[in-house]
Amino acid sequence: MANSLKSAAFLMDSRLADAARGNVQALFDLGVAYSTGSGGIDVDLIEAHKWFNLAALNGNEEAVYCRAEISDEMTAREIAEAQKAARAWLNATQRRAA
């Protein structure tokens, strides 16, 4: 069990690092992980929406559909929170790149 948690944490850390470098597939993969609870993490629709939104903004068509699908299960306040988190991620990664 401890090894699977360590490998899940490593996978999430590598996906986050790839996402910070602008890897669109990593953005989508994080959305999938948070929407399904895969990778050893809890389901978090706000985080999932954030990652799908970022992937969609970068041209991932599948992310557009996934974001719409989970939006049906979210309140307007949760969607607003996810959008705010996506903007914060964009601002933080753009500052690091500059």
PDB file of N, CA and C in Angstrom:
ATOM      1  N   MET A   1       0.823  -1.191   0.000  1.00  0.00           N
ATOM      2  CA  MET A   1       0.000   0.000   0.000  1.00  0.00           C
ATOM      3  C   MET A   1       0.865   1.252   0.000  1.00  0.00           C
ATOM      4  N   ALA A   2       1.905   1.297   0.815  1.00  0.00           N
ATOM      5  CA  ALA A   2       2.769   2.469   0.887  1.00  0.00           C
ATOM      6  C   ALA A   2       3.445   2.728  -0.450  1.00  0.00           C
ATOM      7  N   ASN A   3       3.869   1.666  -1.138  1.00  0.00           N
ATOM      8  CA  ASN A   3       4.508   1.837  -2.439  1.00  0.00           C
ATOM      9  C   ASN A   3       3.539   2.392  -3.466  1.00  0.00           C
ATOM     10  N   SER A   4       2.282   1.947  -3.437  1.00  0.00           N
ATOM     11  CA  SER A   4       1.319   2.460  -4.404  1.00  0.00           C
ATOM     12  C   SER A   4       1.014   3.932  -4.136  1.00  0.00           C
ATOM     13  N   LEU A   5       0.997   4.329  -2.869  1.00  0.00           N
ATOM     14  CA  LEU A   5       0.791   5.737  -2.551  1.00  0.00           C
ATOM     15  C   LEU A   5       1.977   6.578  -3.000  1.00  0.00           C
ATOM     16  N   LYS A   6       3.187   6.033  -2.824  1.00  0.00           N
ATOM     17  CA  LYS A   6       4.384   6.753  -3.266  1.00  0.00           C
ATOM     18  C   LYS A   6       4.401   6.898  -4.780  1.00  0.00           C
ATOM     19  N   SER A   7       4.031   5.837  -5.493  1.00  0.00           N
ATOM     20  CA  SER A   7       4.032   5.932  -6.951  1.00  0.00           C
ATOM     21  C   SER A   7       2.918   6.855  -7.431  1.00  0.00           C
ATOM     22  N   ALA A   8       1.780   6.875  -6.738  1.00  0.00           N
ATOM     23  CA  ALA A   8       0.695   7.799  -7.088  1.00  0.00           C
ATOM     24  C   ALA A   8       1.139   9.240  -6.863  1.00  0.00           C
ATOM     25  N   ALA A   9       1.820   9.488  -5.762  1.00  0.00           N
ATOM     26  CA  ALA A   9       2.315  10.834  -5.469  1.00  0.00           C
ATOM     27  C   ALA A   9       3.350  11.264  -6.507  1.00  0.00           C
ATOM     28  N   PHE A  10       4.218  10.332  -6.894  1.00  0.00           N
ATOM     29  CA  PHE A  10       5.218  10.640  -7.917  1.00  0.00           C
ATOM     30  C   PHE A  10       4.539  10.973  -9.238  1.00  0.00           C
ATOM     31  N   LEU A  11       3.516  10.192  -9.604  1.00  0.00           N
ATOM     32  CA  LEU A  11       2.797  10.431 -10.845  1.00  0.00           C
ATOM     33  C   LEU A  11       2.138  11.812 -10.828  1.00  0.00           C
ATOM     34  N   MET A  12       1.486  12.144  -9.722  1.00  0.00           N
ATOM     35  CA  MET A  12       0.840  13.454  -9.619  1.00  0.00           C
ATOM     36  C   MET A  12       1.882  14.568  -9.671  1.00  0.00           C
ATOM     37  N   ASP A  13       2.983  14.414  -8.970  1.00  0.00           N
ATOM     38  CA  ASP A  13       4.039  15.436  -8.988  1.00  0.00           C
ATOM     39  C   ASP A  13       4.589  15.630 -10.402  1.00  0.00           C
ATOM     40  N   SER A  14       4.790  14.535 -11.131  1.00  0.00           N
ATOM     41  CA  SER A  14       5.322  14.661 -12.490  1.00  0.00           C
ATOM     42  C   SER A  14       4.296  15.306 -13.419  1.00  0.00           C
ATOM     43  N   ARG A  15       3.020  14.987 -13.253  1.00  0.00           N
ATOM     44  CA  ARG A  15       1.971  15.607 -14.069  1.00  0.00           C
ATOM     45  C   ARG A  15       1.878  17.104 -13.760  1.00  0.00           C
ATOM     46  N   LEU A  16       1.996  17.469 -12.483  1.00  0.00           N
ATOM     47  CA  LEU A  16       1.966  18.882 -12.105  1.00  0.00           C
ATOM     48  C   LEU A  16       3.154  19.632 -12.710  1.00  0.00           C
ATOM     49  N   ALA A  17       4.319  19.017 -12.669  1.00  0.00           N
ATOM     50  CA  ALA A  17       5.508  19.648 -13.251  1.00  0.00           C
ATOM     51  C   ALA A  17       5.341  19.809 -14.755  1.00  0.00           C
ATOM     52  N   ASP A  18       4.820  18.778 -15.416  1.00  0.00           N
ATOM     53  CA  ASP A  18       4.588  18.862 -16.858  1.00  0.00           C
ATOM     54  C   ASP A  18       3.545  19.934 -17.175  1.00  0.00           C
ATOM     55  N   ALA A  19       2.502  20.014 -16.362  1.00  0.00           N
ATOM     56  CA  ALA A  19       1.461  21.022 -16.565  1.00  0.00           C
ATOM     57  C   ALA A  19       2.041  22.428 -16.429  1.00  0.00           C
ATOM     58  N   ALA A  20       2.920  22.614 -15.464  1.00  0.00           N
ATOM     59  CA  ALA A  20       3.544  23.922 -15.259  1.00  0.00           C
ATOM     60  C   ALA A  20       4.398  24.334 -16.452  1.00  0.00           C
ATOM     61  N   ARG A  21       4.885  23.345 -17.192  1.00  0.00           N
ATOM     62  CA  ARG A  21       5.671  23.618 -18.402  1.00  0.00           C
ATOM     63  C   ARG A  21       4.786  23.775 -19.635  1.00  0.00           C
ATOM     64  N   GLY A  22       3.460  23.695 -19.436  1.00  0.00           N
ATOM     65  CA  GLY A  22       2.538  23.910 -20.546  1.00  0.00           C
ATOM     66  C   GLY A  22       2.125  22.665 -21.298  1.00  0.00           C
ATOM     67  N   ASN A  23       2.386  21.490 -20.744  1.00  0.00           N
ATOM     68  CA  ASN A  23       2.008  20.242 -21.403  1.00  0.00           C
ATOM     69  C   ASN A  23       0.491  20.059 -21.317  1.00  0.00           C
ATOM     70  N   VAL A  24      -0.184  20.155 -22.462  1.00  0.00           N
ATOM     71  CA  VAL A  24      -1.642  20.089 -22.504  1.00  0.00           C
ATOM     72  C   VAL A  24      -2.152  18.727 -22.052  1.00  0.00           C
ATOM     73  N   GLN A  25      -1.458  17.662 -22.418  1.00  0.00           N
ATOM     74  CA  GLN A  25      -1.891  16.324 -21.997  1.00  0.00           C
ATOM     75  C   GLN A  25      -1.829  16.186 -20.481  1.00  0.00           C
ATOM     76  N   ALA A  26      -0.831  16.792 -19.858  1.00  0.00           N
ATOM     77  CA  ALA A  26      -0.730  16.757 -18.398  1.00  0.00           C
ATOM     78  C   ALA A  26      -1.895  17.501 -17.760  1.00  0.00           C
ATOM     79  N   LEU A  27      -2.278  18.637 -18.333  1.00  0.00           N
ATOM     80  CA  LEU A  27      -3.435  19.377 -17.828  1.00  0.00           C
ATOM     81  C   LEU A  27      -4.680  18.499 -17.880  1.00  0.00           C
ATOM     82  N   PHE A  28      -4.883  17.831 -19.011  1.00  0.00           N
ATOM     83  CA  PHE A  28      -6.038  16.941 -19.172  1.00  0.00           C
ATOM     84  C   PHE A  28      -5.962  15.765 -18.201  1.00  0.00           C
ATOM     85  N   ASP A  29      -4.784  15.164 -18.083  1.00  0.00           N
ATOM     86  CA  ASP A  29      -4.610  14.015 -17.183  1.00  0.00           C
ATOM     87  C   ASP A  29      -4.950  14.380 -15.740  1.00  0.00           C
ATOM     88  N   LEU A  30      -4.588  15.590 -15.322  1.00  0.00           N
ATOM     89  CA  LEU A  30      -4.930  16.036 -13.971  1.00  0.00           C
ATOM     90  C   LEU A  30      -6.438  16.180 -13.819  1.00  0.00           C
ATOM     91  N   GLY A  31      -7.101  16.679 -14.844  1.00  0.00           N
ATOM     92  CA  GLY A  31      -8.559  16.747 -14.813  1.00  0.00           C
ATOM     93  C   GLY A  31      -9.187  15.381 -14.653  1.00  0.00           C
ATOM     94  N   VAL A  32      -8.675  14.414 -15.397  1.00  0.00           N
ATOM     95  CA  VAL A  32      -9.183  13.046 -15.302  1.00  0.00           C
ATOM     96  C   VAL A  32      -8.938  12.487 -13.902  1.00  0.00           C
ATOM     97  N   ALA A  33      -7.740  12.692 -13.391  1.00  0.00           N
ATOM     98  CA  ALA A  33      -7.406  12.157 -12.063  1.00  0.00           C
ATOM     99  C   ALA A  33      -8.341  12.709 -10.995  1.00  0.00           C
ATOM    100  N   TYR A  34      -8.571  14.011 -11.015  1.00  0.00           N
ATOM    101  CA  TYR A  34      -9.435  14.611 -10.001  1.00  0.00           C
ATOM    102  C   TYR A  34     -10.914  14.297 -10.223  1.00  0.00           C
ATOM    103  N   SER A  35     -11.324  14.079 -11.450  1.00  0.00           N
ATOM    104  CA  SER A  35     -12.740  13.786 -11.693  1.00  0.00           C
ATOM    105  C   SER A  35     -13.098  12.333 -11.403  1.00  0.00           C
ATOM    106  N   THR A  36     -12.113  11.458 -11.472  1.00  0.00           N
ATOM    107  CA  THR A  36     -12.377  10.033 -11.268  1.00  0.00           C
ATOM    108  C   THR A  36     -11.787   9.483  -9.972  1.00  0.00           C
ATOM    109  N   GLY A  37     -10.894  10.230  -9.361  1.00  0.00           N
ATOM    110  CA  GLY A  37     -10.234   9.739  -8.159  1.00  0.00           C
ATOM    111  C   GLY A  37      -9.105   8.775  -8.473  1.00  0.00           C
ATOM    112  N   SER A  38      -8.647   8.769  -9.704  1.00  0.00           N
ATOM    113  CA  SER A  38      -7.533   7.893 -10.063  1.00  0.00           C
ATOM    114  C   SER A  38      -6.219   8.500  -9.599  1.00  0.00           C
ATOM    115  N   GLY A  39      -5.184   7.713  -9.604  1.00  0.00           N
ATOM    116  CA  GLY A  39      -3.879   8.204  -9.180  1.00  0.00           C
ATOM    117  C   GLY A  39      -3.755   8.345  -7.681  1.00  0.00           C
ATOM    118  N   GLY A  40      -4.658   7.730  -6.945  1.00  0.00           N
ATOM    119  CA  GLY A  40      -4.558   7.753  -5.496  1.00  0.00           C
ATOM    120  C   GLY A  40      -5.039   9.042  -4.850  1.00  0.00           C
ATOM    121  N   ILE A  41      -5.810   9.830  -5.575  1.00  0.00           N
ATOM    122  CA  ILE A  41      -6.311  11.071  -4.994  1.00  0.00           C
ATOM    123  C   ILE A  41      -7.831  11.009  -4.880  1.00  0.00           C
ATOM    124  N   ASP A  42      -8.363  11.866  -4.034  1.00  0.00           N
ATOM    125  CA  ASP A  42      -9.810  11.929  -3.855  1.00  0.00           C
ATOM    126  C   ASP A  42     -10.447  12.677  -5.017  1.00  0.00           C
ATOM    127  N   VAL A  43     -11.696  12.331  -5.310  1.00  0.00           N
ATOM    128  CA  VAL A  43     -12.457  13.069  -6.314  1.00  0.00           C
ATOM    129  C   VAL A  43     -12.647  14.499  -5.818  1.00  0.00           C
ATOM    130  N   ASP A  44     -12.347  15.453  -6.685  1.00  0.00           N
ATOM    131  CA  ASP A  44     -12.494  16.872  -6.371  1.00  0.00           C
ATOM    132  C   ASP A  44     -12.928  17.559  -7.666  1.00  0.00           C
ATOM    133  N   LEU A  45     -14.223  17.812  -7.802  1.00  0.00           N
ATOM    134  CA  LEU A  45     -14.744  18.362  -9.045  1.00  0.00           C
ATOM    135  C   LEU A  45     -14.274  19.785  -9.312  1.00  0.00           C
ATOM    136  N   ILE A  46     -13.991  20.536  -8.269  1.00  0.00           N
ATOM    137  CA  ILE A  46     -13.469  21.894  -8.466  1.00  0.00           C
ATOM    138  C   ILE A  46     -12.085  21.825  -9.112  1.00  0.00           C
ATOM    139  N   GLU A  47     -11.233  20.971  -8.573  1.00  0.00           N
ATOM    140  CA  GLU A  47      -9.898  20.791  -9.166  1.00  0.00           C
ATOM    141  C   GLU A  47     -10.005  20.210 -10.571  1.00  0.00           C
ATOM    142  N   ALA A  48     -10.886  19.251 -10.759  1.00  0.00           N
ATOM    143  CA  ALA A  48     -11.068  18.639 -12.079  1.00  0.00           C
ATOM    144  C   ALA A  48     -11.482  19.698 -13.096  1.00  0.00           C
ATOM    145  N   HIS A  49     -12.450  20.518 -12.732  1.00  0.00           N
ATOM    146  CA  HIS A  49     -12.925  21.572 -13.625  1.00  0.00           C
ATOM    147  C   HIS A  49     -11.781  22.524 -13.963  1.00  0.00           C
ATOM    148  N   LYS A  50     -10.989  22.881 -12.956  1.00  0.00           N
ATOM    149  CA  LYS A  50      -9.849  23.768 -13.179  1.00  0.00           C
ATOM    150  C   LYS A  50      -8.918  23.197 -14.245  1.00  0.00           C
ATOM    151  N   TRP A  51      -8.537  21.931 -14.097  1.00  0.00           N
ATOM    152  CA  TRP A  51      -7.586  21.328 -15.028  1.00  0.00           C
ATOM    153  C   TRP A  51      -8.187  21.130 -16.404  1.00  0.00           C
ATOM    154  N   PHE A  52      -9.458  20.718 -16.461  1.00  0.00           N
ATOM    155  CA  PHE A  52     -10.114  20.586 -17.768  1.00  0.00           C
ATOM    156  C   PHE A  52     -10.220  21.952 -18.439  1.00  0.00           C
ATOM    157  N   ASN A  53     -10.512  22.984 -17.668  1.00  0.00           N
ATOM    158  CA  ASN A  53     -10.608  24.327 -18.213  1.00  0.00           C
ATOM    159  C   ASN A  53      -9.267  24.763 -18.799  1.00  0.00           C
ATOM    160  N   LEU A  54      -8.190  24.523 -18.072  1.00  0.00           N
ATOM    161  CA  LEU A  54      -6.860  24.893 -18.567  1.00  0.00           C
ATOM    162  C   LEU A  54      -6.494  24.103 -19.823  1.00  0.00           C
ATOM    163  N   ALA A  55      -6.830  22.823 -19.833  1.00  0.00           N
ATOM    164  CA  ALA A  55      -6.562  22.006 -21.027  1.00  0.00           C
ATOM    165  C   ALA A  55      -7.390  22.504 -22.208  1.00  0.00           C
ATOM    166  N   ALA A  56      -8.655  22.844 -21.957  1.00  0.00           N
ATOM    167  CA  ALA A  56      -9.526  23.350 -23.022  1.00  0.00           C
ATOM    168  C   ALA A  56      -8.992  24.666 -23.579  1.00  0.00           C
ATOM    169  N   LEU A  57      -8.523  25.538 -22.703  1.00  0.00           N
ATOM    170  CA  LEU A  57      -7.960  26.816 -23.142  1.00  0.00           C
ATOM    171  C   LEU A  57      -6.733  26.623 -24.027  1.00  0.00           C
ATOM    172  N   ASN A  58      -6.082  25.479 -23.867  1.00  0.00           N
ATOM    173  CA  ASN A  58      -4.890  25.167 -24.660  1.00  0.00           C
ATOM    174  C   ASN A  58      -5.195  24.244 -25.834  1.00  0.00           C
ATOM    175  N   GLY A  59      -6.478  24.126 -26.184  1.00  0.00           N
ATOM    176  CA  GLY A  59      -6.846  23.429 -27.409  1.00  0.00           C
ATOM    177  C   GLY A  59      -7.254  21.977 -27.299  1.00  0.00           C
ATOM    178  N   ASN A  60      -7.357  21.434 -26.103  1.00  0.00           N
ATOM    179  CA  ASN A  60      -7.761  20.036 -25.960  1.00  0.00           C
ATOM    180  C   ASN A  60      -9.286  19.934 -26.056  1.00  0.00           C
ATOM    181  N   GLU A  61      -9.761  19.394 -27.177  1.00  0.00           N
ATOM    182  CA  GLU A  61     -11.207  19.293 -27.435  1.00  0.00           C
ATOM    183  C   GLU A  61     -11.914  18.386 -26.432  1.00  0.00           C
ATOM    184  N   GLU A  62     -11.294  17.294 -26.063  1.00  0.00           N
ATOM    185  CA  GLU A  62     -11.914  16.361 -25.121  1.00  0.00           C
ATOM    186  C   GLU A  62     -12.143  17.024 -23.761  1.00  0.00           C
ATOM    187  N   ALA A  63     -11.239  17.914 -23.384  1.00  0.00           N
ATOM    188  CA  ALA A  63     -11.365  18.622 -22.110  1.00  0.00           C
ATOM    189  C   ALA A  63     -12.611  19.504 -22.088  1.00  0.00           C
ATOM    190  N   VAL A  64     -12.982  20.044 -23.241  1.00  0.00           N
ATOM    191  CA  VAL A  64     -14.191  20.869 -23.328  1.00  0.00           C
ATOM    192  C   VAL A  64     -15.402  20.038 -22.920  1.00  0.00           C
ATOM    193  N   TYR A  65     -15.490  18.826 -23.437  1.00  0.00           N
ATOM    194  CA  TYR A  65     -16.623  17.951 -23.127  1.00  0.00           C
ATOM    195  C   TYR A  65     -16.590  17.463 -21.685  1.00  0.00           C
ATOM    196  N   CYS A  66     -15.413  17.137 -21.199  1.00  0.00           N
ATOM    197  CA  CYS A  66     -15.294  16.677 -19.806  1.00  0.00           C
ATOM    198  C   CYS A  66     -15.665  17.788 -18.832  1.00  0.00           C
ATOM    199  N   ARG A  67     -15.223  18.998 -19.133  1.00  0.00           N
ATOM    200  CA  ARG A  67     -15.553  20.144 -18.279  1.00  0.00           C
ATOM    201  C   ARG A  67     -17.067  20.360 -18.244  1.00  0.00           C
ATOM    202  N   ALA A  68     -17.710  20.265 -19.388  1.00  0.00           N
ATOM    203  CA  ALA A  68     -19.167  20.439 -19.453  1.00  0.00           C
ATOM    204  C   ALA A  68     -19.883  19.333 -18.684  1.00  0.00           C
ATOM    205  N   GLU A  69     -19.372  18.125 -18.794  1.00  0.00           N
ATOM    206  CA  GLU A  69     -19.996  16.989 -18.115  1.00  0.00           C
ATOM    207  C   GLU A  69     -19.946  17.134 -16.598  1.00  0.00           C
ATOM    208  N   ILE A  70     -18.804  17.509 -16.060  1.00  0.00           N
ATOM    209  CA  ILE A  70     -18.732  17.631 -14.604  1.00  0.00           C
ATOM    210  C   ILE A  70     -19.421  18.895 -14.110  1.00  0.00           C
ATOM    211  N   SER A  71     -19.539  19.904 -14.983  1.00  0.00           N
ATOM    212  CA  SER A  71     -20.248  21.130 -14.597  1.00  0.00           C
ATOM    213  C   SER A  71     -21.689  20.841 -14.215  1.00  0.00           C
ATOM    214  N   ASP A  72     -22.270  19.819 -14.828  1.00  0.00           N
ATOM    215  CA  ASP A  72     -23.652  19.432 -14.517  1.00  0.00           C
ATOM    216  C   ASP A  72     -23.803  18.977 -13.070  1.00  0.00           C
ATOM    217  N   GLU A  73     -22.709  18.550 -12.466  1.00  0.00           N
ATOM    218  CA  GLU A  73     -22.741  18.047 -11.091  1.00  0.00           C
ATOM    219  C   GLU A  73     -22.272  19.100 -10.072  1.00  0.00           C
ATOM    220  N   MET A  74     -21.993  20.317 -10.557  1.00  0.00           N
ATOM    221  CA  MET A  74     -21.428  21.354  -9.692  1.00  0.00           C
ATOM    222  C   MET A  74     -22.406  22.518  -9.532  1.00  0.00           C
ATOM    223  N   THR A  75     -22.259  23.224  -8.417  1.00  0.00           N
ATOM    224  CA  THR A  75     -23.036  24.447  -8.215  1.00  0.00           C
ATOM    225  C   THR A  75     -22.343  25.596  -8.947  1.00  0.00           C
ATOM    226  N   ALA A  76     -23.067  26.679  -9.127  1.00  0.00           N
ATOM    227  CA  ALA A  76     -22.483  27.864  -9.762  1.00  0.00           C
ATOM    228  C   ALA A  76     -21.303  28.389  -8.940  1.00  0.00           C
ATOM    229  N   ARG A  77     -21.416  28.301  -7.633  1.00  0.00           N
ATOM    230  CA  ARG A  77     -20.330  28.759  -6.757  1.00  0.00           C
ATOM    231  C   ARG A  77     -19.083  27.886  -6.935  1.00  0.00           C
ATOM    232  N   GLU A  78     -19.264  26.579  -7.070  1.00  0.00           N
ATOM    233  CA  GLU A  78     -18.120  25.682  -7.272  1.00  0.00           C
ATOM    234  C   GLU A  78     -17.454  25.964  -8.614  1.00  0.00           C
ATOM    235  N   ILE A  79     -18.252  26.200  -9.639  1.00  0.00           N
ATOM    236  CA  ILE A  79     -17.694  26.510 -10.961  1.00  0.00           C
ATOM    237  C   ILE A  79     -16.906  27.817 -10.899  1.00  0.00           C
ATOM    238  N   ALA A  80     -17.448  28.817 -10.228  1.00  0.00           N
ATOM    239  CA  ALA A  80     -16.742  30.084 -10.078  1.00  0.00           C
ATOM    240  C   ALA A  80     -15.423  29.888  -9.339  1.00  0.00           C
ATOM    241  N   GLU A  81     -15.438  29.045  -8.315  1.00  0.00           N
ATOM    242  CA  GLU A  81     -14.209  28.752  -7.566  1.00  0.00           C
ATOM    243  C   GLU A  81     -13.180  28.070  -8.460  1.00  0.00           C
ATOM    244  N   ALA A  82     -13.629  27.142  -9.301  1.00  0.00           N
ATOM    245  CA  ALA A  82     -12.733  26.449 -10.223  1.00  0.00           C
ATOM    246  C   ALA A  82     -12.146  27.419 -11.246  1.00  0.00           C
ATOM    247  N   GLN A  83     -12.961  28.326 -11.737  1.00  0.00           N
ATOM    248  CA  GLN A  83     -12.477  29.313 -12.704  1.00  0.00           C
ATOM    249  C   GLN A  83     -11.463  30.254 -12.067  1.00  0.00           C
ATOM    250  N   LYS A  84     -11.715  30.627 -10.834  1.00  0.00           N
ATOM    251  CA  LYS A  84     -10.774  31.476 -10.098  1.00  0.00           C
ATOM    252  C   LYS A  84      -9.441  30.750  -9.910  1.00  0.00           C
ATOM    253  N   ALA A  85      -9.511  29.463  -9.589  1.00  0.00           N
ATOM    254  CA  ALA A  85      -8.287  28.669  -9.405  1.00  0.00           C
ATOM    255  C   ALA A  85      -7.528  28.531 -10.721  1.00  0.00           C
ATOM    256  N   ALA A  86      -8.238  28.400 -11.824  1.00  0.00           N
ATOM    257  CA  ALA A  86      -7.583  28.310 -13.132  1.00  0.00           C
ATOM    258  C   ALA A  86      -6.865  29.616 -13.464  1.00  0.00           C
ATOM    259  N   ARG A  87      -7.512  30.739 -13.187  1.00  0.00           N
ATOM    260  CA  ARG A  87      -6.863  32.034 -13.416  1.00  0.00           C
ATOM    261  C   ARG A  87      -5.612  32.187 -12.552  1.00  0.00           C
ATOM    262  N   ALA A  88      -5.706  31.750 -11.308  1.00  0.00           N
ATOM    263  CA  ALA A  88      -4.555  31.825 -10.405  1.00  0.00           C
ATOM    264  C   ALA A  88      -3.396  30.971 -10.935  1.00  0.00           C
ATOM    265  N   TRP A  89      -3.706  29.781 -11.433  1.00  0.00           N
ATOM    266  CA  TRP A  89      -2.683  28.901 -12.000  1.00  0.00           C
ATOM    267  C   TRP A  89      -2.022  29.580 -13.198  1.00  0.00           C
ATOM    268  N   LEU A  90      -2.831  30.163 -14.077  1.00  0.00           N
ATOM    269  CA  LEU A  90      -2.281  30.852 -15.246  1.00  0.00           C
ATOM    270  C   LEU A  90      -1.368  31.996 -14.829  1.00  0.00           C
ATOM    271  N   ASN A  91      -1.820  32.795 -13.885  1.00  0.00           N
ATOM    272  CA  ASN A  91      -0.999  33.917 -13.421  1.00  0.00           C
ATOM    273  C   ASN A  91       0.308  33.432 -12.806  1.00  0.00           C
ATOM    274  N   ALA A  92       0.243  32.396 -12.003  1.00  0.00           N
ATOM    275  CA  ALA A  92       1.455  31.887 -11.340  1.00  0.00           C
ATOM    276  C   ALA A  92       2.428  31.291 -12.344  1.00  0.00           C
ATOM    277  N   THR A  93       1.944  30.535 -13.302  1.00  0.00           N
ATOM    278  CA  THR A  93       2.851  29.896 -14.261  1.00  0.00           C
ATOM    279  C   THR A  93       3.398  30.903 -15.258  1.00  0.00           C
ATOM    280  N   GLN A  94       2.625  31.926 -15.587  1.00  0.00           N
ATOM    281  CA  GLN A  94       3.124  32.958 -16.500  1.00  0.00           C
ATOM    282  C   GLN A  94       4.220  33.784 -15.830  1.00  0.00           C
ATOM    283  N   ARG A  95       4.069  34.044 -14.532  1.00  0.00           N
ATOM    284  CA  ARG A  95       5.099  34.799 -13.810  1.00  0.00           C
ATOM    285  C   ARG A  95       6.390  34.003 -13.731  1.00  0.00           C
ATOM    286  N   ARG A  96       6.282  32.683 -13.491  1.00  0.00           N
ATOM    287  CA  ARG A  96       7.487  31.851 -13.408  1.00  0.00           C
ATOM    288  C   ARG A  96       8.198  31.784 -14.747  1.00  0.00           C
ATOM    289  N   ALA A  97       7.427  31.786 -15.838  1.00  0.00           N
ATOM    290  CA  ALA A  97       8.023  31.674 -17.172  1.00  0.00           C
ATOM    291  C   ALA A  97       8.736  32.962 -17.591  1.00  0.00           C
ATOM    292  N   ALA A  98       8.314  34.072 -17.033  1.00  0.00           N
ATOM    293  CA  ALA A  98       8.879  35.369 -17.435  1.00  0.00           C
ATOM    294  C   ALA A  98      10.221  35.636 -16.802  1.00  0.00           C
TER     295      ALA A  98
END
